[in-house]
Coordinates of C-alpha atoms in Angstrom, one line a residue:
X1 CA 5.1 -63.9 -47.6
X2 CA 5.1 -62.1 -44.2
X3 CA 2.1 -61.7 -41.9
X4 CA 1.7 -58.0 -42.8
X5 CA 1.6 -58.8 -46.5
X6 CA -1.0 -61.4 -45.8
X7 CA -3.3 -59.0 -44.1
X8 CA -4.0 -56.8 -47.1
X9 CA -6.6 -54.0 -47.0
X10 CA -8.8 -55.9 -49.4
X11 CA -8.8 -59.0 -47.2
X12 CA -9.3 -57.1 -44.0
X13 CA -12.4 -55.4 -45.4
X14 CA -13.9 -58.9 -46.0
X15 CA -13.4 -60.1 -42.4
X16 CA -16.5 -61.0 -40.4
X17 CA -16.9 -59.7 -36.8
X18 CA -15.4 -62.9 -35.4
X19 CA -12.5 -62.7 -37.9
X20 CA -11.8 -59.2 -36.7
X21 CA -11.6 -60.5 -33.2
X22 CA -9.0 -63.1 -34.4
X23 CA -7.0 -60.4 -36.4
X24 CA -6.8 -58.0 -33.4
X25 CA -5.8 -60.7 -31.0
X26 CA -3.0 -62.0 -33.3
X27 CA -1.7 -58.5 -33.8
X28 CA -1.4 -57.9 -30.1
X29 CA -0.2 -61.4 -29.2
X30 CA 1.8 -62.6 -32.2
X31 CA 4.6 -64.4 -30.3
X32 CA 2.2 -66.2 -28.0
X33 CA 0.1 -67.4 -31.0
X34 CA 3.0 -69.2 -32.5
X35 CA 3.1 -71.6 -29.5
X36 CA -0.7 -72.1 -29.2
X37 CA -2.8 -75.0 -30.4
X38 CA -5.8 -74.1 -32.4
X39 CA -8.2 -75.0 -29.5
X40 CA -6.2 -72.7 -27.2
X41 CA -6.5 -69.8 -29.6
X42 CA -10.2 -70.6 -30.0
X43 CA -10.6 -70.4 -26.2
X44 CA -8.7 -67.1 -25.9
X45 CA -10.7 -65.4 -28.7
X46 CA -14.0 -67.0 -28.0
X47 CA -14.4 -68.3 -31.5
X48 CA -14.7 -71.9 -32.9
X49 CA -11.8 -73.8 -34.4
X50 CA -13.8 -73.8 -37.7
X51 CA -13.7 -70.0 -37.7
X52 CA -9.9 -70.1 -37.2
X53 CA -9.5 -72.5 -40.1
X54 CA -11.7 -70.5 -42.4
X55 CA -9.7 -67.4 -41.4
X56 CA -6.4 -69.1 -42.3
X57 CA -7.7 -70.3 -45.6
X58 CA -9.0 -66.8 -46.5
X59 CA -5.4 -65.6 -46.0
X60 CA -4.0 -68.3 -48.3
X61 CA -2.9 -70.9 -45.9
X62 CA -3.8 -74.6 -45.9
X63 CA -4.4 -74.5 -42.1
X64 CA -3.5 -73.1 -38.7
X65 CA -0.2 -74.9 -38.6
X66 CA 1.1 -73.3 -41.8
X67 CA -0.1 -69.9 -40.6
X68 CA 1.9 -70.3 -37.4
X69 CA 5.0 -71.3 -39.3
X70 CA 4.9 -68.2 -41.4
X71 CA 4.2 -66.0 -38.4
X72 CA 7.1 -67.5 -36.5
X73 CA 9.4 -67.0 -39.5
X74 CA 8.4 -63.4 -39.8
X75 CA 9.1 -62.7 -36.1
X76 CA 12.5 -64.4 -36.4
X77 CA 13.4 -62.2 -39.3
X78 CA 12.2 -59.1 -37.5
X79 CA 14.4 -59.9 -34.5
X80 CA 17.6 -60.4 -36.6
X81 CA 17.0 -57.4 -38.9
X82 CA 19.6 -54.7 -38.6
X83 CA 19.3 -51.3 -40.1
X84 CA 22.2 -49.7 -41.9
X85 CA 24.5 -47.4 -40.0
X86 CA 23.4 -43.9 -40.8
X87 CA 26.9 -42.5 -40.6
X88 CA 28.2 -45.0 -43.2
X89 CA 25.2 -44.3 -45.5
X90 CA 25.8 -40.5 -45.4
X91 CA 29.5 -41.0 -45.8
X92 CA 28.9 -43.0 -48.9
X93 CA 26.6 -40.4 -50.2
X94 CA 29.2 -37.7 -49.8
X95 CA 31.9 -39.8 -51.3
X96 CA 30.0 -41.0 -54.3
X97 CA 27.7 -38.1 -55.1
X98 CA 29.2 -34.8 -54.1
X99 CA 31.7 -33.7 -56.7
X100 CA 32.6 -30.6 -58.8
X101 CA 30.1 -31.7 -61.5
X102 CA 27.4 -32.2 -58.9
X103 CA 28.0 -28.7 -57.5
X104 CA 27.9 -27.3 -61.0
X105 CA 24.5 -28.9 -61.4
X106 CA 23.2 -27.5 -58.2
X107 CA 24.3 -24.0 -59.2
X108 CA 22.6 -24.4 -62.5
X109 CA 19.3 -25.4 -60.9
X110 CA 19.6 -22.7 -58.3
X111 CA 19.7 -20.0 -61.0
X112 CA 16.5 -21.4 -62.5
X113 CA 14.8 -21.5 -59.1
X114 CA 15.9 -18.0 -58.2
X115 CA 14.3 -16.6 -61.4
X116 CA 10.9 -18.3 -60.7
X117 CA 8.1 -16.5 -59.0
X118 CA 7.0 -19.4 -56.9
X119 CA 8.5 -22.8 -55.8
X120 CA 6.2 -25.7 -55.2
X121 CA 7.5 -28.7 -53.2
X122 CA 5.7 -32.0 -53.7
X123 CA 6.1 -35.3 -51.8
X124 CA 4.1 -38.2 -50.2
X125 CA 4.7 -40.0 -47.0
X126 CA 8.0 -39.2 -45.4
X127 CA 8.9 -37.2 -48.6
X128 CA 5.8 -35.2 -47.9
X129 CA 7.1 -34.2 -44.5
X130 CA 10.4 -33.2 -46.0
X131 CA 8.5 -31.2 -48.7
X132 CA 6.9 -29.2 -46.0
X133 CA 10.3 -28.5 -44.5
X134 CA 11.7 -27.5 -47.9
X135 CA 8.9 -25.0 -48.5
X136 CA 9.5 -23.5 -45.0
X137 CA 13.3 -23.4 -45.5
X138 CA 13.1 -21.7 -48.9
X139 CA 10.5 -19.2 -47.6
X140 CA 12.8 -18.4 -44.8
X141 CA 15.4 -17.5 -47.5
X142 CA 12.9 -15.0 -49.0
X143 CA 11.8 -17.3 -51.8
X144 CA 8.0 -17.7 -51.8
X145 CA 7.3 -21.5 -51.6
X146 CA 4.5 -23.8 -50.7
X147 CA 4.2 -27.5 -50.3
X148 CA 1.7 -30.2 -51.4
X149 CA 1.6 -33.5 -49.5
X150 CA -1.7 -34.6 -51.0
X151 CA -1.0 -35.9 -54.6
X152 CA -4.6 -35.3 -55.5
X153 CA -4.6 -31.6 -54.3
X154 CA -6.2 -29.5 -57.1
X155 CA -3.9 -27.0 -58.8
X156 CA -5.0 -24.4 -61.4
X157 CA -2.6 -23.3 -64.0
X158 CA -3.0 -19.6 -63.7
X159 CA -1.7 -19.8 -60.1
X160 CA 1.6 -21.5 -61.1
X161 CA 2.7 -19.2 -63.9
X162 CA 6.5 -18.9 -63.9
X163 CA 7.0 -21.6 -61.2
X164 CA 9.5 -24.4 -60.3
X165 CA 8.2 -27.6 -58.9
X166 CA 10.6 -29.6 -56.7
X167 CA 9.4 -33.2 -56.3
X168 CA 10.8 -35.5 -53.6
X169 CA 10.6 -39.3 -54.0
X170 CA 12.9 -42.1 -53.0
X171 CA 11.7 -44.6 -55.6
X172 CA 10.8 -42.0 -58.3
X173 CA 7.9 -44.3 -59.3
X174 CA 4.9 -42.9 -57.5
X175 CA 2.0 -43.1 -60.0
X176 CA -0.1 -40.4 -58.3
X177 CA 2.9 -38.0 -58.1
X178 CA 3.8 -38.6 -61.7
X179 CA 0.3 -37.7 -62.7
X180 CA 0.5 -34.5 -60.7
X181 CA 3.8 -33.6 -62.3
X182 CA 2.6 -34.3 -65.8
X183 CA -0.2 -31.8 -65.2
X184 CA 2.2 -29.2 -63.7
X185 CA 4.6 -29.7 -66.6
X186 CA 1.8 -29.2 -69.1
X187 CA 1.0 -26.0 -67.3
X188 CA 4.5 -24.7 -67.8
X189 CA 6.1 -25.4 -64.4
X190 CA 9.8 -26.4 -64.5
X191 CA 10.3 -29.8 -62.8
X192 CA 13.2 -30.5 -60.5
X193 CA 13.3 -34.0 -58.9
X194 CA 15.3 -35.3 -56.0
X195 CA 15.3 -39.1 -56.3
X196 CA 17.4 -42.0 -55.2
X197 CA 18.3 -43.0 -58.8
X198 CA 18.6 -41.0 -62.0
X199 CA 17.0 -43.7 -64.1
X200 CA 13.6 -43.6 -62.3
X201 CA 10.4 -42.5 -64.1
X202 CA 10.2 -39.2 -62.2
X203 CA 13.8 -38.4 -62.9
X204 CA 13.4 -39.0 -66.6
X205 CA 10.3 -36.8 -66.9
X206 CA 12.0 -33.9 -65.0
X207 CA 13.8 -31.0 -66.5
X208 CA 16.5 -31.4 -63.8
X209 CA 17.3 -34.2 -61.5
X210 CA 19.5 -34.6 -58.4
X211 CA 20.0 -38.3 -57.5
X212 CA 21.6 -39.3 -54.2
X213 CA 22.2 -43.1 -54.7
X214 CA 21.8 -44.6 -51.2
X215 CA 20.7 -48.0 -50.0
X216 CA 16.9 -48.2 -49.5
X217 CA 15.7 -49.7 -46.3
X218 CA 12.3 -51.3 -45.4
X219 CA 11.1 -52.7 -42.1
X220 CA 8.1 -54.7 -43.2
X221 CA 6.2 -52.3 -45.5
X222 CA 7.6 -49.2 -43.9
X223 CA 10.2 -47.3 -45.9
X224 CA 13.0 -46.2 -43.5
X225 CA 15.4 -45.0 -46.1
X226 CA 17.4 -42.1 -44.6
X227 CA 16.3 -38.6 -45.7
X228 CA 19.6 -36.9 -44.6
X229 CA 20.9 -36.6 -48.2
X230 CA 17.5 -35.1 -49.3
X231 CA 17.7 -32.6 -46.4
X232 CA 21.3 -31.7 -47.4
X233 CA 20.3 -31.1 -51.0
X234 CA 17.3 -29.0 -50.1
X235 CA 19.5 -26.8 -47.9
X236 CA 22.4 -26.6 -50.3
X237 CA 20.0 -25.7 -53.2
X238 CA 18.2 -23.2 -51.0
X239 CA 21.3 -21.4 -50.0
X240 CA 22.7 -21.4 -53.5
X241 CA 19.4 -19.9 -54.7
X242 CA 19.6 -17.2 -52.0
X243 CA 23.1 -16.3 -53.0
X244 CA 22.1 -16.0 -56.6
X245 CA 19.2 -13.7 -55.7
X246 CA 21.5 -11.6 -53.6
X247 CA 24.0 -11.2 -56.3
X248 CA 21.3 -10.3 -58.8
X249 CA 20.1 -7.5 -56.5
X250 CA 23.6 -6.2 -56.2
X251 CA 24.1 -6.3 -59.9
X252 CA 20.8 -4.5 -60.4
X253 CA 21.6 -1.8 -57.9
X254 CA 25.1 -1.2 -59.4
X255 CA 23.5 -0.9 -62.8
X256 CA 21.2 2.0 -61.8

């Protein structure tokens, strides 16, 4: 149990004014707090020792000493944590994932995307940022696209006739995103998912899935999993879609 998991949104909302003072001081002076006596912290924050003890118990600790131990352990883990080498991660992705079968799948999806009237990119958090990039990239390739970063954004079925929805999610388990996709699928949109694993819920409910199989990384509660494979797949799929549209125009012109 690290200090950031202790300070849940539900608990923070229950803090009194004095407890907010404690919370803010601890967040700004975490290392110093691990070496303080309870009376020293009380003097620095201008609260009573009773308030500090009540604060610790509200967070699930028996007392101030136990809280300090947990805080110190968290800080030690944070100092020794090392993120994966991005070059190694991407190399593994290329070696494990990119193959003739994978390329064939991209070409198959590109044909479906090329025939759609509109492409909708959906993602949340970091995936939402990449979804915006995906829509901009596809639009630059003359394929009308839009992005949705808000999973609760209202969509009306008559606007998405003959569409493809490309959903981006590392875990593939976002409840709000799955609810949005379920609605889009019911309205007739073809679902293409880019997820880290092919056995995720989003992958299974999709018509097509491209999985990239890389090691997920978290620093505290922050997901720092590299998005380079996702960027690669978006650009690869976009260019393949453009090539298909171009060849279709040539075939059509030659048929006149």
